[in-house]
């Protein structure tokens, strides 16, 4: 009999408790060393538990893991919340990866080819139910370099081959319809390649492979030349809904690139598209999301593309169409403040160490409400901290920024709220209001810190007779809301240097009369 030492490592997961057992030595050695790691809501203790497990398994320092935490009153809601939180964590790491690659190594493959605000595909996600907190179920979701990365690599290899095959096909003598199908597939595959490669890079893989040499801008131009035309919004909606038979879809209105404003054109197109799909009214009920983007062409026509994605952001369908100018000219399609939105949303500093979220019951993207609708604002911090919110107004030639009153108090205390540790990682309702005049696009900028704010942006009360109300307007923001964004951001960065963790998040929603 072979008396060589054997070791069997077993992990048993029961009711969110991990037991690690190891056996060593030959047949005469029956001693065993068992370590018990109990899940806790204390993040420090939890990380120590994972570190101990890594050391025992001999993988400490080798596995890159990205984690998301979720809460809910049902298993489905808690898992969804954990997945959404994981997506945010991946987003933070991807943004940091882009900065590293751009600043230190130039363009390392695909990292600067994709808009990092867009949702990134999550492959090989794993779940674990943790101890409940305050009556809410708690789940953890994660991707890692040991299990998830190989899945990304396989997907990237498949996409690399598909892109190469379609590039060769374009060199052949194709019919117009065949050329459209091949070009459309390339335009869909390349962004997916870039997004999956970004996540693979963050997990430590796919860093040496050359990115396929494809001119996406030229391909998109060719696709627009081949694209079918629609002479009415109703016909355009039929093209965009073609082949989409899935149930429980949350439909977003289309938006221009880098903008969250829902224009009258976008809401009109959504109105025609919605009856053709099996939709739900709230994101939390959805099994799929259908989001769209549009571009106003030089001749006045509009190119619209839609995609259907599952909860892991896997693309299932893509459709596009060109809507002729005569079909949409009754609706404004040009957003009102592109440069302001790019400043507000695209320069937000992100960190997983201290993270803030601001959303409504309808999510945080493509938000659109009519007069009389009720809007609820929800905030979440990943650890105890303080926050305040700055609103930015741009309408009818008037611009200013102001501090939202969150408490019935005096002085700066009326603007600042505190979230204790036992409420961390949970969405907390902070405001509920009914949509009313004045209508337009509203922008919110939340600033959070793990310690008390030393000071807030300078402000003074400003009364607006036309509205019959007043605002605590930021100094220097009247006539220039961009200055309000910059001053708020500069103050946050200044406080961040004093060993205070700070975070920022933004939200835009559009309101219109109900008619």
mmCIF file of N, CA and C in Angstrom, residues 350-460:
data_model
loop_
_atom_site.group_PDB
_atom_site.id
_atom_site.type_symbol
_atom_site.label_atom_id
_atom_site.label_comp_id
_atom_site.label_asym_id
_atom_site.label_seq_id
_atom_site.Cartn_x
_atom_site.Cartn_y
_atom_site.Cartn_z
ATOM 1 N N UNK A 350 -15.045 57.385 -7.983
ATOM 2 C CA UNK A 350 -15.638 56.171 -7.438
ATOM 3 C C UNK A 350 -14.636 55.412 -6.589
ATOM 4 N N UNK A 351 -15.139 54.775 -5.525
ATOM 5 C CA UNK A 351 -14.283 53.965 -4.661
ATOM 6 C C UNK A 351 -15.134 52.904 -3.986
ATOM 7 N N UNK A 352 -14.595 51.683 -3.890
ATOM 8 C CA UNK A 352 -15.307 50.624 -3.177
ATOM 9 C C UNK A 352 -15.101 50.716 -1.671
ATOM 10 N N UNK A 353 -14.094 51.490 -1.245
ATOM 11 C CA UNK A 353 -13.816 51.615 0.183
ATOM 12 C C UNK A 353 -14.963 52.346 0.883
ATOM 13 N N UNK A 354 -15.434 53.421 0.256
ATOM 14 C CA UNK A 354 -16.586 54.163 0.787
ATOM 15 C C UNK A 354 -17.435 54.555 -0.410
ATOM 16 N N UNK A 355 -18.652 54.006 -0.465
ATOM 17 C CA UNK A 355 -19.452 54.113 -1.684
ATOM 18 C C UNK A 355 -20.861 54.595 -1.356
ATOM 19 N N UNK A 356 -21.378 55.521 -2.166
ATOM 20 C CA UNK A 356 -22.722 56.062 -1.972
ATOM 21 C C UNK A 356 -23.567 55.800 -3.212
ATOM 22 N N UNK A 357 -24.870 55.584 -3.000
ATOM 23 C CA UNK A 357 -25.813 55.391 -4.100
ATOM 24 C C UNK A 357 -27.045 56.254 -3.865
ATOM 25 N N UNK A 358 -27.609 56.762 -4.951
ATOM 26 C CA UNK A 358 -28.834 57.556 -4.912
ATOM 27 C C UNK A 358 -29.723 57.074 -6.049
ATOM 28 N N UNK A 359 -30.968 56.703 -5.734
ATOM 29 C CA UNK A 359 -31.858 56.198 -6.778
ATOM 30 C C UNK A 359 -33.309 56.478 -6.400
ATOM 31 N N UNK A 360 -34.219 56.124 -7.310
ATOM 32 C CA UNK A 360 -35.656 56.161 -7.050
ATOM 33 C C UNK A 360 -36.178 54.730 -7.108
ATOM 34 N N UNK A 361 -37.477 54.552 -6.889
ATOM 35 C CA UNK A 361 -38.064 53.218 -7.010
ATOM 36 C C UNK A 361 -37.968 52.692 -8.433
ATOM 37 N N UNK A 362 -37.741 53.603 -9.396
ATOM 38 C CA UNK A 362 -37.614 53.212 -10.801
ATOM 39 C C UNK A 362 -36.152 53.142 -11.232
ATOM 40 N N UNK A 363 -35.253 53.055 -10.276
ATOM 41 C CA UNK A 363 -33.838 52.941 -10.598
ATOM 42 C C UNK A 363 -33.147 54.286 -10.615
ATOM 43 N N UNK A 364 -32.065 54.366 -11.382
ATOM 44 C CA UNK A 364 -31.271 55.600 -11.424
ATOM 45 C C UNK A 364 -30.955 56.052 -12.845
ATOM 46 N N UNK A 365 -31.498 55.355 -13.839
ATOM 47 C CA UNK A 365 -31.215 55.698 -15.232
ATOM 48 C C UNK A 365 -32.515 56.008 -15.975
ATOM 49 N N UNK A 366 -32.435 56.888 -16.965
ATOM 50 C CA UNK A 366 -33.556 57.232 -17.859
ATOM 51 C C UNK A 366 -34.858 57.447 -17.089
ATOM 52 N N UNK A 367 -34.820 58.306 -16.079
ATOM 53 C CA UNK A 367 -35.982 58.539 -15.220
ATOM 54 C C UNK A 367 -36.879 59.620 -15.816
ATOM 55 N N UNK A 368 -38.178 59.328 -15.873
ATOM 56 C CA UNK A 368 -39.141 60.241 -16.494
ATOM 57 C C UNK A 368 -40.453 60.174 -15.726
ATOM 58 N N UNK A 369 -40.941 61.348 -15.279
ATOM 59 C CA UNK A 369 -42.176 61.401 -14.496
ATOM 60 C C UNK A 369 -43.103 62.474 -15.056
ATOM 61 N N UNK A 370 -44.407 62.260 -14.859
ATOM 62 C CA UNK A 370 -45.414 63.227 -15.275
ATOM 63 C C UNK A 370 -46.020 63.910 -14.052
ATOM 64 N N UNK A 371 -46.608 65.070 -14.280
ATOM 65 C CA UNK A 371 -47.235 65.812 -13.205
ATOM 66 C C UNK A 371 -48.212 64.947 -12.424
ATOM 67 N N UNK A 372 -48.119 64.972 -11.093
ATOM 68 C CA UNK A 372 -48.978 64.152 -10.247
ATOM 69 C C UNK A 372 -48.347 62.841 -9.828
ATOM 70 N N UNK A 373 -47.281 62.401 -10.530
ATOM 71 C CA UNK A 373 -46.580 61.176 -10.130
ATOM 72 C C UNK A 373 -45.876 61.384 -8.792
ATOM 73 N N UNK A 374 -45.697 60.298 -8.056
ATOM 74 C CA UNK A 374 -44.970 60.349 -6.789
ATOM 75 C C UNK A 374 -43.552 59.830 -6.993
ATOM 76 N N UNK A 375 -42.587 60.580 -6.521
ATOM 77 C CA UNK A 375 -41.181 60.196 -6.632
ATOM 78 C C UNK A 375 -40.627 59.961 -5.227
ATOM 79 N N UNK A 376 -39.979 58.815 -5.040
ATOM 80 C CA UNK A 376 -39.312 58.511 -3.775
ATOM 81 C C UNK A 376 -37.813 58.425 -4.007
ATOM 82 N N UNK A 377 -37.057 59.159 -3.202
ATOM 83 C CA UNK A 377 -35.599 59.125 -3.284
ATOM 84 C C UNK A 377 -35.045 58.187 -2.219
ATOM 85 N N UNK A 378 -34.093 57.339 -2.618
ATOM 86 C CA UNK A 378 -33.484 56.362 -1.722
ATOM 87 C C UNK A 378 -31.972 56.532 -1.731
ATOM 88 N N UNK A 379 -31.362 56.420 -0.552
ATOM 89 C CA UNK A 379 -29.911 56.562 -0.403
ATOM 90 C C UNK A 379 -29.352 55.301 0.237
ATOM 91 N N UNK A 380 -28.135 54.926 -0.191
ATOM 92 C CA UNK A 380 -27.441 53.813 0.459
ATOM 93 C C UNK A 380 -25.950 54.136 0.547
ATOM 94 N N UNK A 381 -25.377 53.939 1.736
ATOM 95 C CA UNK A 381 -23.932 54.018 1.949
ATOM 96 C C UNK A 381 -23.443 52.634 2.355
ATOM 97 N N UNK A 382 -22.222 52.276 1.978
ATOM 98 C CA UNK A 382 -21.725 50.943 2.333
ATOM 99 C C UNK A 382 -21.086 50.895 3.719
ATOM 100 N N UNK A 383 -21.053 52.024 4.413
ATOM 101 C CA UNK A 383 -20.668 52.063 5.822
ATOM 102 C C UNK A 383 -21.250 53.331 6.435
ATOM 103 N N UNK A 384 -21.190 53.428 7.753
ATOM 104 C CA UNK A 384 -21.782 54.583 8.432
ATOM 105 C C UNK A 384 -21.193 55.881 7.886
ATOM 106 N N UNK A 385 -22.036 56.902 7.776
ATOM 107 C CA UNK A 385 -21.529 58.163 7.259
ATOM 108 C C UNK A 385 -22.581 59.250 7.195
ATOM 109 N N UNK A 386 -22.134 60.422 6.771
ATOM 110 C CA UNK A 386 -22.976 61.612 6.640
ATOM 111 C C UNK A 386 -23.121 61.948 5.154
ATOM 112 N N UNK A 387 -24.214 62.627 4.808
ATOM 113 C CA UNK A 387 -24.370 63.037 3.414
ATOM 114 C C UNK A 387 -25.219 64.301 3.315
ATOM 115 N N UNK A 388 -25.008 65.028 2.224
ATOM 116 C CA UNK A 388 -25.893 66.131 1.855
ATOM 117 C C UNK A 388 -26.092 66.072 0.344
ATOM 118 N N UNK A 389 -27.112 66.771 -0.147
ATOM 119 C CA UNK A 389 -27.463 66.710 -1.568
ATOM 120 C C UNK A 389 -27.550 68.119 -2.138
ATOM 121 N N UNK A 390 -26.930 68.295 -3.298
ATOM 122 C CA UNK A 390 -26.998 69.559 -4.028
ATOM 123 C C UNK A 390 -27.859 69.348 -5.266
ATOM 124 N N UNK A 391 -28.855 70.203 -5.451
ATOM 125 C CA UNK A 391 -29.681 70.159 -6.651
ATOM 126 C C UNK A 391 -29.189 71.180 -7.660
ATOM 127 N N UNK A 392 -29.294 70.847 -8.938
ATOM 128 C CA UNK A 392 -28.856 71.755 -10.002
ATOM 129 C C UNK A 392 -30.024 72.007 -10.947
ATOM 130 N N UNK A 393 -30.359 73.266 -11.154
ATOM 131 C CA UNK A 393 -31.505 73.658 -11.968
ATOM 132 C C UNK A 393 -31.021 74.328 -13.245
ATOM 133 N N UNK A 394 -31.497 73.835 -14.392
ATOM 134 C CA UNK A 394 -31.225 74.456 -15.693
ATOM 135 C C UNK A 394 -32.535 74.457 -16.469
ATOM 136 N N UNK A 395 -33.217 75.591 -16.506
ATOM 137 C CA UNK A 395 -34.485 75.653 -17.222
ATOM 138 C C UNK A 395 -34.824 77.094 -17.587
ATOM 139 N N UNK A 396 -35.391 77.245 -18.773
ATOM 140 C CA UNK A 396 -35.883 78.546 -19.247
ATOM 141 C C UNK A 396 -34.863 79.669 -19.057
ATOM 142 N N UNK A 397 -33.625 79.380 -19.384
ATOM 143 C CA UNK A 397 -32.590 80.399 -19.276
ATOM 144 C C UNK A 397 -32.117 80.660 -17.867
ATOM 145 N N UNK A 398 -32.657 79.939 -16.878
ATOM 146 C CA UNK A 398 -32.268 80.121 -15.479
ATOM 147 C C UNK A 398 -31.415 78.950 -15.019
ATOM 148 N N UNK A 399 -30.312 79.260 -14.346
ATOM 149 C CA UNK A 399 -29.429 78.223 -13.819
ATOM 150 C C UNK A 399 -28.998 78.578 -12.401
ATOM 151 N N UNK A 400 -29.016 77.597 -11.527
ATOM 152 C CA UNK A 400 -28.447 77.765 -10.188
ATOM 153 C C UNK A 400 -28.346 76.405 -9.515
ATOM 154 N N UNK A 401 -27.554 76.331 -8.458
ATOM 155 C CA UNK A 401 -27.400 75.119 -7.651
ATOM 156 C C UNK A 401 -27.833 75.443 -6.226
ATOM 157 N N UNK A 402 -28.370 74.456 -5.520
ATOM 158 C CA UNK A 402 -28.893 74.724 -4.181
ATOM 159 C C UNK A 402 -28.752 73.495 -3.290
ATOM 160 N N UNK A 403 -28.748 73.714 -1.983
ATOM 161 C CA UNK A 403 -28.702 72.631 -1.005
ATOM 162 C C UNK A 403 -30.124 72.185 -0.667
ATOM 163 N N UNK A 404 -30.364 70.878 -0.688
ATOM 164 C CA UNK A 404 -31.678 70.348 -0.329
ATOM 165 C C UNK A 404 -31.825 70.320 1.186
ATOM 166 N N UNK A 405 -32.978 70.769 1.661
ATOM 167 C CA UNK A 405 -33.265 70.690 3.093
ATOM 168 C C UNK A 405 -33.748 69.277 3.419
ATOM 169 N N UNK A 406 -32.996 68.578 4.259
ATOM 170 C CA UNK A 406 -33.300 67.189 4.599
ATOM 171 C C UNK A 406 -33.853 67.030 6.013
ATOM 172 N N UNK A 407 -33.693 68.063 6.844
ATOM 173 C CA UNK A 407 -34.131 67.964 8.241
ATOM 174 C C UNK A 407 -34.850 69.239 8.665
ATOM 175 N N UNK A 408 -35.680 69.123 9.672
ATOM 176 C CA UNK A 408 -36.310 70.282 10.294
ATOM 177 C C UNK A 408 -35.374 70.768 11.398
ATOM 178 N N UNK A 409 -34.399 71.571 11.008
ATOM 179 C CA UNK A 409 -33.362 72.006 11.950
ATOM 180 C C UNK A 409 -32.888 73.397 11.553
ATOM 181 N N UNK A 410 -31.861 73.878 12.261
ATOM 182 C CA UNK A 410 -31.314 75.203 11.987
ATOM 183 C C UNK A 410 -29.878 75.080 11.485
ATOM 184 N N UNK A 411 -29.442 76.106 10.760
ATOM 185 C CA UNK A 411 -28.068 76.127 10.278
ATOM 186 C C UNK A 411 -27.790 74.986 9.313
ATOM 187 N N UNK A 412 -26.531 74.555 9.272
ATOM 188 C CA UNK A 412 -26.141 73.490 8.348
ATOM 189 C C UNK A 412 -26.788 72.151 8.681
ATOM 190 N N UNK A 413 -27.286 72.001 9.909
ATOM 191 C CA UNK A 413 -27.903 70.734 10.316
ATOM 192 C C UNK A 413 -29.138 70.409 9.485
ATOM 193 N N UNK A 414 -29.751 71.423 8.881
ATOM 194 C CA UNK A 414 -30.949 71.163 8.074
ATOM 195 C C UNK A 414 -30.609 70.453 6.759
ATOM 196 N N UNK A 415 -29.322 70.462 6.372
ATOM 197 C CA UNK A 415 -28.931 69.895 5.077
ATOM 198 C C UNK A 415 -28.245 68.526 5.182
ATOM 199 N N UNK A 416 -27.825 68.124 6.379
ATOM 200 C CA UNK A 416 -26.990 66.926 6.532
ATOM 201 C C UNK A 416 -27.736 65.838 7.296
ATOM 202 N N UNK A 417 -27.630 64.609 6.798
ATOM 203 C CA UNK A 417 -28.184 63.454 7.502
ATOM 204 C C UNK A 417 -27.088 62.428 7.773
ATOM 205 N N UNK A 418 -27.355 61.596 8.782
ATOM 206 C CA UNK A 418 -26.391 60.571 9.194
ATOM 207 C C UNK A 418 -27.017 59.190 9.040
ATOM 208 N N UNK A 419 -26.253 58.245 8.501
ATOM 209 C CA UNK A 419 -26.681 56.850 8.402
ATOM 210 C C UNK A 419 -25.804 56.023 9.337
ATOM 211 N N UNK A 420 -26.384 55.404 10.378
ATOM 212 C CA UNK A 420 -25.581 54.611 11.325
ATOM 213 C C UNK A 420 -25.139 53.289 10.704
ATOM 214 N N UNK A 421 -24.223 52.604 11.376
ATOM 215 C CA UNK A 421 -23.658 51.372 10.840
ATOM 216 C C UNK A 421 -24.719 50.293 10.632
ATOM 217 N N UNK A 422 -25.724 50.229 11.518
ATOM 218 C CA UNK A 422 -26.721 49.168 11.365
ATOM 219 C C UNK A 422 -27.672 49.427 10.198
ATOM 220 N N UNK A 423 -27.576 50.613 9.570
ATOM 221 C CA UNK A 423 -28.367 50.907 8.374
ATOM 222 C C UNK A 423 -27.507 50.936 7.109
ATOM 223 N N UNK A 424 -26.209 50.674 7.264
ATOM 224 C CA UNK A 424 -25.310 50.669 6.108
ATOM 225 C C UNK A 424 -25.672 49.527 5.169
ATOM 226 N N UNK A 425 -25.413 49.733 3.881
ATOM 227 C CA UNK A 425 -25.678 48.746 2.829
ATOM 228 C C UNK A 425 -27.165 48.515 2.581
ATOM 229 N N UNK A 426 -28.014 49.385 3.118
ATOM 230 C CA UNK A 426 -29.455 49.255 2.893
ATOM 231 C C UNK A 426 -29.989 50.564 2.323
ATOM 232 N N UNK A 427 -30.933 50.455 1.399
ATOM 233 C CA UNK A 427 -31.553 51.656 0.848
ATOM 234 C C UNK A 427 -32.497 52.270 1.878
ATOM 235 N N UNK A 428 -32.345 53.567 2.101
ATOM 236 C CA UNK A 428 -33.162 54.293 3.069
ATOM 237 C C UNK A 428 -33.910 55.394 2.337
ATOM 238 N N UNK A 429 -35.225 55.422 2.506
ATOM 239 C CA UNK A 429 -36.029 56.460 1.864
ATOM 240 C C UNK A 429 -35.782 57.793 2.563
ATOM 241 N N UNK A 430 -35.408 58.804 1.786
ATOM 242 C CA UNK A 430 -35.085 60.102 2.382
ATOM 243 C C UNK A 430 -36.065 61.194 1.984
ATOM 244 N N UNK A 431 -36.846 60.961 0.930
ATOM 245 C CA UNK A 431 -37.787 61.995 0.495
ATOM 246 C C UNK A 431 -38.863 61.377 -0.381
ATOM 247 N N UNK A 432 -40.051 61.954 -0.313
ATOM 248 C CA UNK A 432 -41.162 61.570 -1.182
ATOM 249 C C UNK A 432 -41.901 62.839 -1.572
ATOM 250 N N UNK A 433 -42.097 63.043 -2.865
ATOM 251 C CA UNK A 433 -42.768 64.262 -3.301
ATOM 252 C C UNK A 433 -43.579 63.998 -4.556
ATOM 253 N N UNK A 434 -44.545 64.862 -4.787
ATOM 254 C CA UNK A 434 -45.393 64.767 -5.972
ATOM 255 C C UNK A 434 -44.865 65.714 -7.038
ATOM 256 N N UNK A 435 -44.759 65.224 -8.264
ATOM 257 C CA UNK A 435 -44.236 66.032 -9.365
ATOM 258 C C UNK A 435 -45.214 67.157 -9.691
ATOM 259 N N UNK A 436 -44.703 68.371 -9.746
ATOM 260 C CA UNK A 436 -45.530 69.538 -10.059
ATOM 261 C C UNK A 436 -44.663 70.579 -10.758
ATOM 262 N N UNK A 437 -45.255 71.695 -11.123
ATOM 263 C CA UNK A 437 -44.495 72.762 -11.763
ATOM 264 C C UNK A 437 -43.443 73.321 -10.806
ATOM 265 N N UNK A 438 -42.356 73.859 -11.337
ATOM 266 C CA UNK A 438 -41.963 73.937 -12.749
ATOM 267 C C UNK A 438 -41.390 72.606 -13.242
ATOM 268 N N UNK A 439 -41.737 72.235 -14.485
ATOM 269 C CA UNK A 439 -41.282 70.975 -15.057
ATOM 270 C C UNK A 439 -39.946 71.169 -15.776
ATOM 271 N N UNK A 440 -39.281 70.058 -16.032
ATOM 272 C CA UNK A 440 -37.994 70.111 -16.729
ATOM 273 C C UNK A 440 -37.104 68.967 -16.280
ATOM 274 N N UNK A 441 -35.815 69.164 -16.409
ATOM 275 C CA UNK A 441 -34.841 68.144 -16.019
ATOM 276 C C UNK A 441 -34.159 68.563 -14.724
ATOM 277 N N UNK A 442 -34.207 67.684 -13.737
ATOM 278 C CA UNK A 442 -33.612 67.958 -12.426
ATOM 279 C C UNK A 442 -32.353 67.104 -12.265
ATOM 280 N N UNK A 443 -31.328 67.710 -11.674
ATOM 281 C CA UNK A 443 -30.061 67.012 -11.454
ATOM 282 C C UNK A 443 -29.711 67.060 -9.967
ATOM 283 N N UNK A 444 -29.350 65.913 -9.399
ATOM 284 C CA UNK A 444 -28.977 65.833 -7.991
ATOM 285 C C UNK A 444 -27.553 65.301 -7.861
ATOM 286 N N UNK A 445 -26.820 65.847 -6.918
ATOM 287 C CA UNK A 445 -25.429 65.455 -6.652
ATOM 288 C C UNK A 445 -25.291 65.202 -5.152
ATOM 289 N N UNK A 446 -25.120 63.940 -4.771
ATOM 290 C CA UNK A 446 -24.998 63.580 -3.357
ATOM 291 C C UNK A 446 -23.528 63.456 -2.983
ATOM 292 N N UNK A 447 -23.158 64.066 -1.871
ATOM 293 C CA UNK A 447 -21.795 63.980 -1.342
ATOM 294 C C UNK A 447 -21.868 63.334 0.034
ATOM 295 N N UNK A 448 -21.038 62.321 0.265
ATOM 296 C CA UNK A 448 -21.042 61.597 1.536
ATOM 297 C C UNK A 448 -19.635 61.543 2.117
ATOM 298 N N UNK A 449 -19.552 61.387 3.439
ATOM 299 C CA UNK A 449 -18.267 61.266 4.128
ATOM 300 C C UNK A 449 -18.448 60.374 5.347
ATOM 301 N N UNK A 450 -17.374 59.687 5.742
ATOM 302 C CA UNK A 450 -17.479 58.800 6.906
ATOM 303 C C UNK A 450 -17.284 59.551 8.221
ATOM 304 N N UNK A 451 -16.996 60.851 8.136
ATOM 305 C CA UNK A 451 -16.907 61.700 9.327
ATOM 306 C C UNK A 451 -17.703 62.980 9.081
ATOM 307 N N UNK A 452 -17.973 63.717 10.142
ATOM 308 C CA UNK A 452 -18.757 64.938 10.001
ATOM 309 C C UNK A 452 -18.079 65.913 9.046
ATOM 310 N N UNK A 453 -18.899 66.605 8.249
ATOM 311 C CA UNK A 453 -18.363 67.596 7.325
ATOM 312 C C UNK A 453 -17.840 68.794 8.106
ATOM 313 N N UNK A 454 -16.645 69.232 7.758
ATOM 314 C CA UNK A 454 -16.093 70.418 8.414
ATOM 315 C C UNK A 454 -16.824 71.674 7.959
ATOM 316 N N UNK A 455 -17.300 71.654 6.712
ATOM 317 C CA UNK A 455 -18.116 72.763 6.210
ATOM 318 C C UNK A 455 -18.833 72.326 4.942
ATOM 319 N N UNK A 456 -19.877 73.071 4.599
ATOM 320 C CA UNK A 456 -20.649 72.825 3.387
ATOM 321 C C UNK A 456 -20.343 73.916 2.368
ATOM 322 N N UNK A 457 -20.751 73.726 1.117
ATOM 323 C CA UNK A 457 -20.552 74.798 0.133
ATOM 324 C C UNK A 457 -21.224 76.095 0.600
ATOM 325 N N UNK A 458 -20.611 77.221 0.305
ATOM 326 C CA UNK A 458 -21.187 78.516 0.688
ATOM 327 C C UNK A 458 -22.539 78.697 0.001
ATOM 328 N N UNK A 459 -23.513 79.211 0.760
ATOM 329 C CA UNK A 459 -24.860 79.335 0.225
ATOM 330 C C UNK A 459 -25.585 80.501 0.881
ATOM 331 N N UNK A 460 -26.655 80.933 0.225
ATOM 332 C CA UNK A 460 -27.499 82.005 0.760
ATOM 333 C C UNK A 460 -28.923 81.786 0.264
#
